[in-house]
Amino acid sequence: MSKLRAPASKLFNLLFATTFAKKTSCYGVQRLGSTAAPQPQVCIVGGGPAGFYTAQHLLKSHKGVQVDIFEKLPVPFGLVRFGVAPDHPEVKNVINTFTQTARQDRCGFYGNVTVGSDVTVEELKQAYHAVILSYGAEGSRSLGIPGEELSGVHSAKDFVGWYNGVPGNKDLKPDLSTETAVILGQGNVALDVARILLSPLELLKKTDITASSLEAIGGSRVRRVLIVGRRGPLQVACTIKELREMINLPGTKPALDPRDFQGLREAVQDVPRPRKRLTELLMKAALENAAGKDAEREWSLRFLRSPAHILPSPDRSRAAGIRLAVTRLEGSGERARAVLTGEVEEVECGLIVSSIGYQSLPIDPAVPFDLRQAIIPNRMGRVQQAPGVTPVSFAGWEKIDAVETARGMAVGKPREKLVDLRDMLKVASL
């Protein structure tokens, strides 16, 4: 303990004092004759599902470990509380297990603590034997197209946060006065957003959706939702459960075009069973739609379309539509790639929700971060480098040596050296 330097922040002084007391009590046992090692102290940054599952595993597997969970919000459970759709309460039952974990004597929860500002990662490293980063992806991927900054364009992360009660999204106030909404992306989150927009109010009243969101949806004029994807029916990213819920949503009909599914009945015979069942359900819904079904609201999956431009209103104050680039597929199955055809089409809409994925953000200058890939560089989960340092082991050098020797043999030389540091590091990390 004498090697630990006292942290600078006042908040951490309090937390450090608690940790110090636990460790000194453990040393006290040793002085009474115990040969046990000091009680391991582990810090988990992030109080979401991954953080709690990690804590649960550590507490179960290591009987002497003490786990502290740090969460920037005053409340725990992360995406279980703020990401799961309000009409999926069964998914939230895992909170009961997390609560049992948090109530254990060897587990501490510290909410309203922002790692990176209230306390630094370096301070945590001084006070704990291990620091586990489990803070999730807090950013949204950018569309990278003109007009995405206009009013009426929202990320799915913010929109979901709005109806689920994320404090930072409570003032979102999406304009629901439009008849048509467009959702970009065809994953489960996209279907969640579509379902919430189209659900009868009586169903939502029975959920934990926020009161302000419920009131706004009660006055919504949205009657048509287009769920847009760059690829085709065989590449949709949602699960069959989510799709079935959309198909069976009261007062709502799927408006699927049977032409989108031509030739797929034979193609699905050789795909994995989950994909086959999903595609067959889509085809069945498309055929039923062709037969006709009355409903005051509708949704559709628009395939082979990529967002190209958010179209502004005449006064350029808000979104009034979207230009979609028509694509075609190169390849097949999950590896199929969408390529532009040069054709475009425009859709009038006043609400656009981008559901193309979340993105991790840097947490602290002491933690390396790859801005291009939006990840913390790691090897089997272990952070690979200290700030600005990429250590290469001797085994890493031997990988470089093997590549250089092979390149040399190919041209009749004993060795063809790698001269670019990035190439060396890439080979060493393989």
Short mmCIF file of C-alpha atoms in Angstrom, two decimals:
data_model
loop_
_atom_site.label_atom_id
_atom_site.label_comp_id
_atom_site.label_asym_id
_atom_site.label_seq_id
_atom_site.Cartn_x
_atom_site.Cartn_y
_atom_site.Cartn_z
CA MET A 1 0.00 0.00 0.00
CA SER A 2 2.88 2.38 0.59
CA LYS A 3 3.51 2.49 -3.15
CA LEU A 4 0.11 4.00 -3.89
CA ARG A 5 0.14 7.77 -4.38
CA ALA A 6 -2.89 9.63 -3.01
CA PRO A 7 -5.20 10.66 -5.92
CA ALA A 8 -5.78 14.34 -6.58
CA SER A 9 -9.56 14.60 -6.96
CA LYS A 10 -11.62 15.21 -3.81
CA LEU A 11 -14.27 12.74 -4.88
CA PHE A 12 -11.76 10.01 -5.39
CA ASN A 13 -10.14 10.71 -2.01
CA LEU A 14 -13.38 9.50 -0.42
CA LEU A 15 -13.58 6.41 -2.62
CA PHE A 16 -9.88 5.72 -2.14
CA ALA A 17 -10.29 5.95 1.62
CA THR A 18 -12.94 3.23 1.44
CA THR A 19 -10.72 1.04 -0.72
CA PHE A 20 -7.71 1.70 1.54
CA ALA A 21 -9.70 0.68 4.60
CA LYS A 22 -10.71 -2.59 2.94
CA LYS A 23 -7.12 -3.37 1.96
CA THR A 24 -5.64 -2.50 5.35
CA SER A 25 -8.18 -4.71 7.07
CA CYS A 26 -7.03 -7.52 4.83
CA TYR A 27 -3.41 -6.84 5.75
CA GLY A 28 -4.54 -6.90 9.38
CA VAL A 29 -5.66 -10.50 8.92
CA GLN A 30 -2.22 -11.36 7.58
CA ARG A 31 -0.60 -9.94 10.67
CA LEU A 32 -2.73 -12.32 12.70
CA GLY A 33 -1.06 -15.24 10.97
CA SER A 34 -3.06 -15.69 7.74
CA THR A 35 -1.09 -16.66 4.64
CA ALA A 36 -3.82 -15.51 2.27
CA ALA A 37 -2.95 -12.94 -0.40
CA PRO A 38 -4.38 -9.41 -0.04
CA GLN A 39 -8.00 -9.16 -1.09
CA PRO A 40 -8.10 -8.37 -4.85
CA GLN A 41 -9.81 -5.08 -5.69
CA VAL A 42 -11.40 -4.72 -9.13
CA CYS A 43 -12.99 -1.61 -10.59
CA ILE A 44 -15.59 -1.85 -13.38
CA VAL A 45 -16.28 1.33 -15.35
CA GLY A 46 -19.86 1.22 -16.56
CA GLY A 47 -22.99 0.02 -14.76
CA GLY A 48 -24.76 -1.54 -17.73
CA PRO A 49 -25.42 -5.22 -18.51
CA ALA A 50 -21.80 -5.97 -19.47
CA GLY A 51 -20.55 -4.37 -16.26
CA PHE A 52 -22.96 -6.31 -14.07
CA TYR A 53 -22.36 -9.61 -15.86
CA THR A 54 -18.64 -9.07 -15.36
CA ALA A 55 -19.14 -8.32 -11.66
CA GLN A 56 -21.36 -11.36 -11.30
CA HIS A 57 -18.75 -13.62 -12.87
CA LEU A 58 -15.89 -12.21 -10.77
CA LEU A 59 -17.79 -12.52 -7.50
CA LYS A 60 -18.79 -16.09 -8.29
CA SER A 61 -15.40 -17.24 -9.56
CA HIS A 62 -13.13 -15.49 -7.03
CA LYS A 63 -14.35 -15.76 -3.46
CA GLY A 64 -12.09 -13.04 -2.08
CA VAL A 65 -12.51 -10.37 -4.74
CA GLN A 66 -14.07 -6.96 -4.03
CA VAL A 67 -15.76 -5.34 -7.03
CA ASP A 68 -16.68 -1.65 -7.34
CA ILE A 69 -18.87 -0.47 -10.23
CA PHE A 70 -18.63 3.16 -11.38
CA GLU A 71 -21.52 4.63 -13.38
CA LYS A 72 -21.82 8.20 -14.67
CA LEU A 73 -25.62 8.28 -14.20
CA PRO A 74 -27.20 8.13 -10.73
CA VAL A 75 -29.00 4.93 -11.74
CA PRO A 76 -27.65 1.51 -12.82
CA PHE A 77 -28.44 -1.03 -15.56
CA GLY A 78 -27.55 0.95 -18.69
CA LEU A 79 -29.21 -0.37 -21.84
CA VAL A 80 -31.56 -2.64 -19.88
CA ARG A 81 -33.14 0.51 -18.46
CA PHE A 82 -32.52 2.92 -21.33
CA GLY A 83 -32.28 0.77 -24.47
CA VAL A 84 -34.86 -2.00 -24.18
CA ALA A 85 -38.20 -0.97 -25.70
CA PRO A 86 -40.89 -0.11 -23.12
CA ASP A 87 -43.19 -2.82 -24.51
CA HIS A 88 -40.55 -5.52 -23.86
CA PRO A 89 -40.72 -5.75 -20.05
CA GLU A 90 -39.70 -9.42 -20.04
CA VAL A 91 -36.24 -8.46 -21.29
CA LYS A 92 -35.82 -6.19 -18.28
CA ASN A 93 -36.29 -9.04 -15.80
CA VAL A 94 -32.51 -9.46 -15.75
CA ILE A 95 -32.49 -6.39 -13.48
CA ASN A 96 -33.52 -8.74 -10.66
CA THR A 97 -30.29 -10.70 -11.09
CA PHE A 98 -28.22 -7.52 -11.32
CA THR A 99 -29.84 -6.25 -8.11
CA GLN A 100 -28.80 -9.41 -6.26
CA THR A 101 -25.24 -8.87 -7.49
CA ALA A 102 -25.18 -5.23 -6.36
CA ARG A 103 -26.47 -6.14 -2.89
CA GLN A 104 -23.59 -8.51 -2.19
CA ASP A 105 -21.18 -7.38 0.50
CA ARG A 106 -18.25 -7.64 -1.89
CA CYS A 107 -19.86 -5.41 -4.52
CA GLY A 108 -20.04 -1.62 -4.39
CA PHE A 109 -21.96 0.67 -6.75
CA TYR A 110 -20.98 4.30 -7.24
CA GLY A 111 -23.44 6.19 -9.41
CA ASN A 112 -23.12 9.80 -10.57
CA VAL A 113 -19.37 9.35 -11.05
CA THR A 114 -17.92 10.20 -14.46
CA VAL A 115 -14.65 8.42 -15.10
CA GLY A 116 -12.38 10.72 -17.07
CA SER A 117 -13.46 13.90 -15.23
CA ASP A 118 -14.62 13.17 -11.66
CA VAL A 119 -11.94 10.54 -11.39
CA THR A 120 -9.22 9.60 -13.87
CA VAL A 121 -8.27 6.17 -15.11
CA GLU A 122 -4.76 6.70 -13.73
CA GLU A 123 -6.25 7.25 -10.26
CA LEU A 124 -8.29 4.08 -10.58
CA LYS A 125 -5.20 2.14 -11.64
CA GLN A 126 -3.44 3.30 -8.49
CA ALA A 127 -6.23 2.16 -6.20
CA TYR A 128 -7.27 -1.14 -7.81
CA HIS A 129 -5.53 -4.28 -8.90
CA ALA A 130 -7.49 -4.27 -12.16
CA VAL A 131 -9.63 -1.76 -14.04
CA ILE A 132 -12.22 -3.11 -16.48
CA LEU A 133 -13.65 -0.71 -19.06
CA SER A 134 -17.28 -1.58 -19.76
CA TYR A 135 -18.77 1.80 -20.55
CA GLY A 136 -20.32 0.89 -23.90
CA ALA A 137 -20.86 2.89 -27.08
CA GLU A 138 -22.22 6.32 -26.24
CA GLY A 139 -21.96 7.97 -29.65
CA SER A 140 -23.96 7.58 -32.86
CA ARG A 141 -22.53 6.89 -36.30
CA SER A 142 -22.81 9.82 -38.64
CA LEU A 143 -24.67 9.47 -41.92
CA GLY A 144 -22.11 11.70 -43.60
CA ILE A 145 -24.65 13.21 -46.00
CA PRO A 146 -25.82 16.80 -46.60
CA GLY A 147 -28.69 17.96 -44.42
CA GLU A 148 -28.28 15.56 -41.51
CA GLU A 149 -27.93 18.55 -39.16
CA LEU A 150 -31.46 19.75 -39.98
CA SER A 151 -34.25 19.77 -37.41
CA GLY A 152 -36.34 16.64 -37.71
CA VAL A 153 -33.31 14.35 -38.14
CA HIS A 154 -32.45 12.27 -35.08
CA SER A 155 -30.21 9.36 -34.21
CA ALA A 156 -31.97 6.23 -33.00
CA LYS A 157 -29.84 6.46 -29.87
CA ASP A 158 -31.32 9.85 -28.99
CA PHE A 159 -34.85 8.90 -30.04
CA VAL A 160 -34.79 5.72 -27.96
CA GLY A 161 -33.29 7.71 -25.09
CA TRP A 162 -36.17 10.19 -25.40
CA TYR A 163 -38.95 7.65 -24.93
CA ASN A 164 -36.93 5.59 -22.42
CA GLY A 165 -36.05 8.47 -20.08
CA VAL A 166 -32.33 9.09 -20.63
CA PRO A 167 -31.71 12.42 -18.83
CA GLY A 168 -29.65 13.80 -21.70
CA ASN A 169 -32.48 13.19 -24.18
CA LYS A 170 -35.48 14.42 -22.19
CA ASP A 171 -35.70 17.69 -24.15
CA LEU A 172 -35.49 16.10 -27.62
CA LYS A 173 -39.06 17.05 -28.64
CA PRO A 174 -39.28 15.25 -32.01
CA ASP A 175 -41.80 16.75 -34.41
CA LEU A 176 -44.51 14.11 -34.86
CA SER A 177 -46.79 16.31 -36.97
CA THR A 178 -45.64 14.62 -40.17
CA GLU A 179 -47.59 11.80 -41.80
CA THR A 180 -44.54 9.89 -43.01
CA ALA A 181 -41.45 8.95 -41.00
CA VAL A 182 -38.32 7.35 -42.44
CA ILE A 183 -36.03 5.09 -40.41
CA LEU A 184 -32.58 4.38 -41.86
CA GLY A 185 -31.46 0.88 -40.97
CA GLN A 186 -33.27 -2.45 -40.71
CA GLY A 187 -32.07 -3.85 -37.40
CA ASN A 188 -33.97 -4.49 -34.17
CA VAL A 189 -33.55 -0.90 -32.94
CA ALA A 190 -35.05 0.39 -36.19
CA LEU A 191 -38.06 -1.87 -35.70
CA ASP A 192 -38.33 -0.77 -32.05
CA VAL A 193 -38.57 2.86 -33.15
CA ALA A 194 -41.13 2.03 -35.85
CA ARG A 195 -43.23 0.01 -33.42
CA ILE A 196 -43.27 2.76 -30.80
CA LEU A 197 -44.27 5.33 -33.43
CA LEU A 198 -47.17 3.16 -34.65
CA SER A 199 -48.35 1.44 -31.46
CA PRO A 200 -51.85 2.15 -30.18
CA LEU A 201 -51.73 4.45 -27.19
CA GLU A 202 -53.58 1.94 -25.02
CA LEU A 203 -50.70 -0.50 -25.39
CA LEU A 204 -48.03 2.07 -24.55
CA LYS A 205 -49.91 3.25 -21.46
CA LYS A 206 -49.20 -0.14 -19.86
CA THR A 207 -45.44 0.25 -20.24
CA ASP A 208 -42.75 2.29 -18.48
CA ILE A 209 -42.48 4.78 -21.36
CA THR A 210 -41.97 8.32 -20.03
CA ALA A 211 -45.06 10.46 -19.48
CA SER A 212 -43.86 13.24 -21.77
CA SER A 213 -43.14 10.80 -24.61
CA LEU A 214 -46.52 9.14 -24.16
CA GLU A 215 -48.22 12.53 -24.38
CA ALA A 216 -46.29 13.43 -27.54
CA ILE A 217 -47.05 10.10 -29.21
CA GLY A 218 -50.71 10.53 -28.25
CA GLY A 219 -50.81 13.62 -30.48
CA SER A 220 -48.71 12.08 -33.27
CA ARG A 221 -49.89 12.30 -36.88
CA VAL A 222 -47.41 9.67 -38.09
CA ARG A 223 -49.36 7.08 -40.06
CA ARG A 224 -46.68 5.64 -42.36
CA VAL A 225 -43.16 4.45 -41.50
CA LEU A 226 -40.59 3.47 -44.12
CA ILE A 227 -37.72 1.31 -42.83
CA VAL A 228 -34.86 1.69 -45.28
CA GLY A 229 -31.91 -0.64 -45.91
CA ARG A 230 -28.97 -0.58 -48.34
CA ARG A 231 -29.24 -4.30 -49.07
CA GLY A 232 -32.00 -6.82 -49.78
CA PRO A 233 -34.45 -9.09 -47.93
CA LEU A 234 -31.76 -11.74 -47.33
CA GLN A 235 -29.62 -9.22 -45.44
CA VAL A 236 -32.10 -7.57 -43.06
CA ALA A 237 -30.58 -7.40 -39.58
CA CYS A 238 -33.68 -7.76 -37.39
CA THR A 239 -34.73 -10.95 -35.61
CA ILE A 240 -37.87 -12.93 -36.33
CA LYS A 241 -39.35 -11.97 -32.96
CA GLU A 242 -39.14 -8.26 -33.73
CA LEU A 243 -40.50 -8.78 -37.24
CA ARG A 244 -43.43 -10.83 -35.98
CA GLU A 245 -44.32 -8.09 -33.50
CA MET A 246 -44.41 -5.55 -36.32
CA ILE A 247 -46.59 -7.79 -38.49
CA ASN A 248 -49.04 -8.40 -35.63
CA LEU A 249 -49.16 -4.79 -34.38
CA PRO A 250 -52.85 -3.87 -33.86
CA GLY A 251 -54.30 -1.27 -36.22
CA THR A 252 -51.22 -1.48 -38.47
CA LYS A 253 -50.46 -3.34 -41.68
CA PRO A 254 -47.20 -4.23 -43.42
CA ALA A 255 -46.98 -2.68 -46.88
CA LEU A 256 -44.43 -5.05 -48.41
CA ASP A 257 -43.95 -5.32 -52.16
CA PRO A 258 -44.14 -8.96 -53.35
CA ARG A 259 -41.77 -8.07 -56.21
CA ASP A 260 -38.96 -7.60 -53.65
CA PHE A 261 -39.13 -11.32 -52.88
CA GLN A 262 -39.22 -12.82 -56.37
CA GLY A 263 -36.87 -15.78 -56.70
CA LEU A 264 -36.16 -15.97 -52.97
CA ARG A 265 -38.20 -19.10 -52.28
CA GLU A 266 -35.52 -21.23 -53.90
CA ALA A 267 -32.62 -19.13 -52.59
CA VAL A 268 -33.60 -19.55 -48.92
CA GLN A 269 -33.41 -23.34 -49.06
CA ASP A 270 -29.63 -23.26 -48.54
CA VAL A 271 -29.37 -20.50 -45.91
CA PRO A 272 -29.15 -21.07 -42.12
CA ARG A 273 -32.48 -21.84 -40.47
CA PRO A 274 -32.94 -18.50 -38.62
CA ARG A 275 -32.42 -16.58 -41.87
CA LYS A 276 -34.75 -18.96 -43.73
CA ARG A 277 -37.56 -18.54 -41.20
CA LEU A 278 -37.16 -14.76 -41.22
CA THR A 279 -37.29 -14.56 -45.02
CA GLU A 280 -40.27 -16.91 -45.23
CA LEU A 281 -42.15 -14.73 -42.76
CA LEU A 282 -41.37 -11.66 -44.87
CA MET A 283 -42.64 -13.39 -48.01
CA LYS A 284 -45.82 -14.51 -46.25
CA ALA A 285 -46.46 -10.96 -45.02
CA ALA A 286 -45.88 -9.60 -48.53
CA LEU A 287 -48.40 -12.00 -50.04
CA GLU A 288 -51.00 -11.18 -47.38
CA ASN A 289 -50.42 -7.50 -48.04
CA ALA A 290 -51.04 -8.09 -51.74
CA ALA A 291 -54.38 -9.69 -50.81
CA GLY A 292 -55.33 -6.49 -49.00
CA LYS A 293 -55.77 -5.56 -45.34
CA ASP A 294 -57.44 -2.47 -43.94
CA ALA A 295 -55.58 -0.49 -41.29
CA GLU A 296 -55.17 3.19 -40.49
CA ARG A 297 -51.39 2.89 -40.12
CA GLU A 298 -48.76 1.07 -42.17
CA TRP A 299 -45.08 0.28 -42.31
CA SER A 300 -42.85 -1.00 -45.05
CA LEU A 301 -39.32 -2.25 -45.61
CA ARG A 302 -37.66 -0.35 -48.44
CA PHE A 303 -34.78 -2.44 -49.79
CA LEU A 304 -31.75 -1.52 -51.92
CA ARG A 305 -31.80 2.13 -50.94
CA SER A 306 -29.01 4.23 -49.39
CA PRO A 307 -29.45 7.72 -47.87
CA ALA A 308 -27.89 10.38 -50.10
CA HIS A 309 -29.30 13.76 -49.08
CA ILE A 310 -31.70 15.15 -46.46
CA LEU A 311 -33.94 17.58 -48.32
CA PRO A 312 -34.74 20.85 -46.51
CA SER A 313 -38.04 22.70 -46.24
CA PRO A 314 -38.42 25.88 -48.36
CA ASP A 315 -37.13 28.04 -45.50
CA ARG A 316 -34.32 25.50 -44.91
CA SER A 317 -35.23 25.30 -41.23
CA ARG A 318 -36.05 21.59 -41.09
CA ALA A 319 -36.12 18.30 -42.99
CA ALA A 320 -38.89 17.92 -45.56
CA GLY A 321 -37.75 14.77 -47.34
CA ILE A 322 -34.91 12.45 -48.18
CA ARG A 323 -33.17 11.50 -51.40
CA LEU A 324 -32.36 7.81 -51.57
CA ALA A 325 -29.76 6.33 -53.89
CA VAL A 326 -30.83 3.07 -55.51
CA THR A 327 -28.35 0.22 -55.00
CA ARG A 328 -27.79 -3.27 -56.33
CA LEU A 329 -26.07 -6.23 -54.73
CA GLU A 330 -22.70 -7.67 -55.61
CA GLY A 331 -22.18 -11.10 -54.14
CA SER A 332 -24.72 -13.07 -52.14
CA GLY A 333 -25.78 -13.90 -48.62
CA GLU A 334 -24.35 -12.08 -45.61
CA ARG A 335 -21.31 -10.96 -47.61
CA ALA A 336 -23.36 -9.23 -50.32
CA ARG A 337 -22.24 -5.65 -50.94
CA ALA A 338 -24.49 -2.75 -51.92
CA VAL A 339 -23.18 -0.67 -54.82
CA LEU A 340 -24.74 2.46 -56.29
CA THR A 341 -26.60 2.27 -59.60
CA GLY A 342 -26.74 6.02 -60.26
CA GLU A 343 -30.53 6.14 -59.85
CA VAL A 344 -32.20 8.13 -57.08
CA GLU A 345 -35.66 8.60 -55.64
CA GLU A 346 -37.12 11.10 -53.22
CA VAL A 347 -39.51 10.60 -50.32
CA GLU A 348 -41.43 13.37 -48.58
CA CYS A 349 -41.13 13.09 -44.81
CA GLY A 350 -40.71 15.32 -41.79
CA LEU A 351 -39.14 12.85 -39.37
CA ILE A 352 -35.95 10.90 -40.11
CA VAL A 353 -34.35 8.54 -37.58
CA SER A 354 -30.89 7.16 -38.29
CA SER A 355 -30.47 3.65 -36.90
CA ILE A 356 -27.14 2.67 -38.43
CA GLY A 357 -25.32 1.76 -35.23
CA TYR A 358 -23.67 3.20 -32.15
CA GLN A 359 -20.06 4.26 -31.82
CA SER A 360 -17.65 4.16 -28.89
CA LEU A 361 -16.03 7.36 -27.66
CA PRO A 362 -12.72 8.03 -25.86
CA ILE A 363 -13.07 7.95 -22.10
CA ASP A 364 -9.77 9.32 -20.80
CA PRO A 365 -6.44 10.54 -22.27
CA ALA A 366 -4.69 7.73 -20.42
CA VAL A 367 -6.61 5.12 -22.41
CA PRO A 368 -5.52 4.59 -26.04
CA PHE A 369 -8.27 5.00 -28.61
CA ASP A 370 -8.41 4.27 -32.32
CA LEU A 371 -10.47 7.15 -33.73
CA ARG A 372 -10.82 5.55 -37.16
CA GLN A 373 -12.28 2.28 -35.86
CA ALA A 374 -13.79 3.89 -32.74
CA ILE A 375 -12.37 1.20 -30.45
CA ILE A 376 -9.91 0.84 -27.61
CA PRO A 377 -7.04 -1.20 -29.11
CA ASN A 378 -6.95 -4.51 -27.27
CA ARG A 379 -5.66 -8.04 -27.49
CA MET A 380 -8.11 -10.65 -26.21
CA GLY A 381 -9.75 -7.90 -24.16
CA ARG A 382 -6.56 -6.53 -22.61
CA VAL A 383 -5.74 -2.92 -23.48
CA GLN A 384 -2.75 -3.24 -25.77
CA GLN A 385 -0.74 -0.17 -25.00
CA ALA A 386 -0.07 2.63 -22.54
CA PRO A 387 -0.53 6.23 -23.89
CA GLY A 388 1.55 6.57 -27.04
CA VAL A 389 3.33 3.22 -26.57
CA THR A 390 2.87 0.02 -28.56
CA PRO A 391 5.09 -2.63 -26.97
CA VAL A 392 6.19 -5.43 -29.27
CA SER A 393 7.11 -8.74 -27.66
CA PHE A 394 9.85 -11.01 -28.96
CA ALA A 395 7.13 -13.23 -30.36
CA GLY A 396 5.90 -10.18 -32.24
CA TRP A 397 9.38 -9.64 -33.64
CA GLU A 398 9.47 -13.26 -34.80
CA LYS A 399 6.28 -12.63 -36.79
CA ILE A 400 7.97 -9.64 -38.45
CA ASP A 401 11.05 -11.76 -39.09
CA ALA A 402 8.97 -14.48 -40.75
CA VAL A 403 7.21 -12.00 -43.04
CA GLU A 404 10.48 -10.31 -44.02
CA THR A 405 12.15 -13.66 -44.75
CA ALA A 406 9.22 -14.85 -46.86
CA ARG A 407 9.22 -11.61 -48.83
CA GLY A 408 12.96 -11.94 -49.41
CA MET A 409 12.69 -15.53 -50.64
CA ALA A 410 10.07 -14.46 -53.16
CA VAL A 411 12.61 -12.15 -54.86
CA GLY A 412 15.78 -14.20 -54.30
CA LYS A 413 17.01 -12.24 -51.27
CA PRO A 414 17.71 -13.33 -47.68
CA ARG A 415 15.22 -10.74 -46.39
CA GLU A 416 12.96 -7.93 -47.65
CA LYS A 417 12.68 -5.59 -44.68
CA LEU A 418 9.50 -3.86 -43.60
CA VAL A 419 10.33 -0.16 -43.44
CA ASP A 420 6.98 1.30 -42.38
CA LEU A 421 6.32 1.30 -38.62
CA ARG A 422 2.61 0.80 -39.19
CA ASP A 423 3.30 -2.32 -41.25
CA MET A 424 5.63 -3.65 -38.57
CA LEU A 425 3.08 -3.11 -35.81
CA LYS A 426 0.31 -4.65 -37.90
CA VAL A 427 2.32 -7.81 -38.53
CA ALA A 428 3.44 -8.04 -34.89
CA SER A 429 -0.16 -7.86 -33.67
CA LEU A 430 -1.43 -10.69 -35.92
#
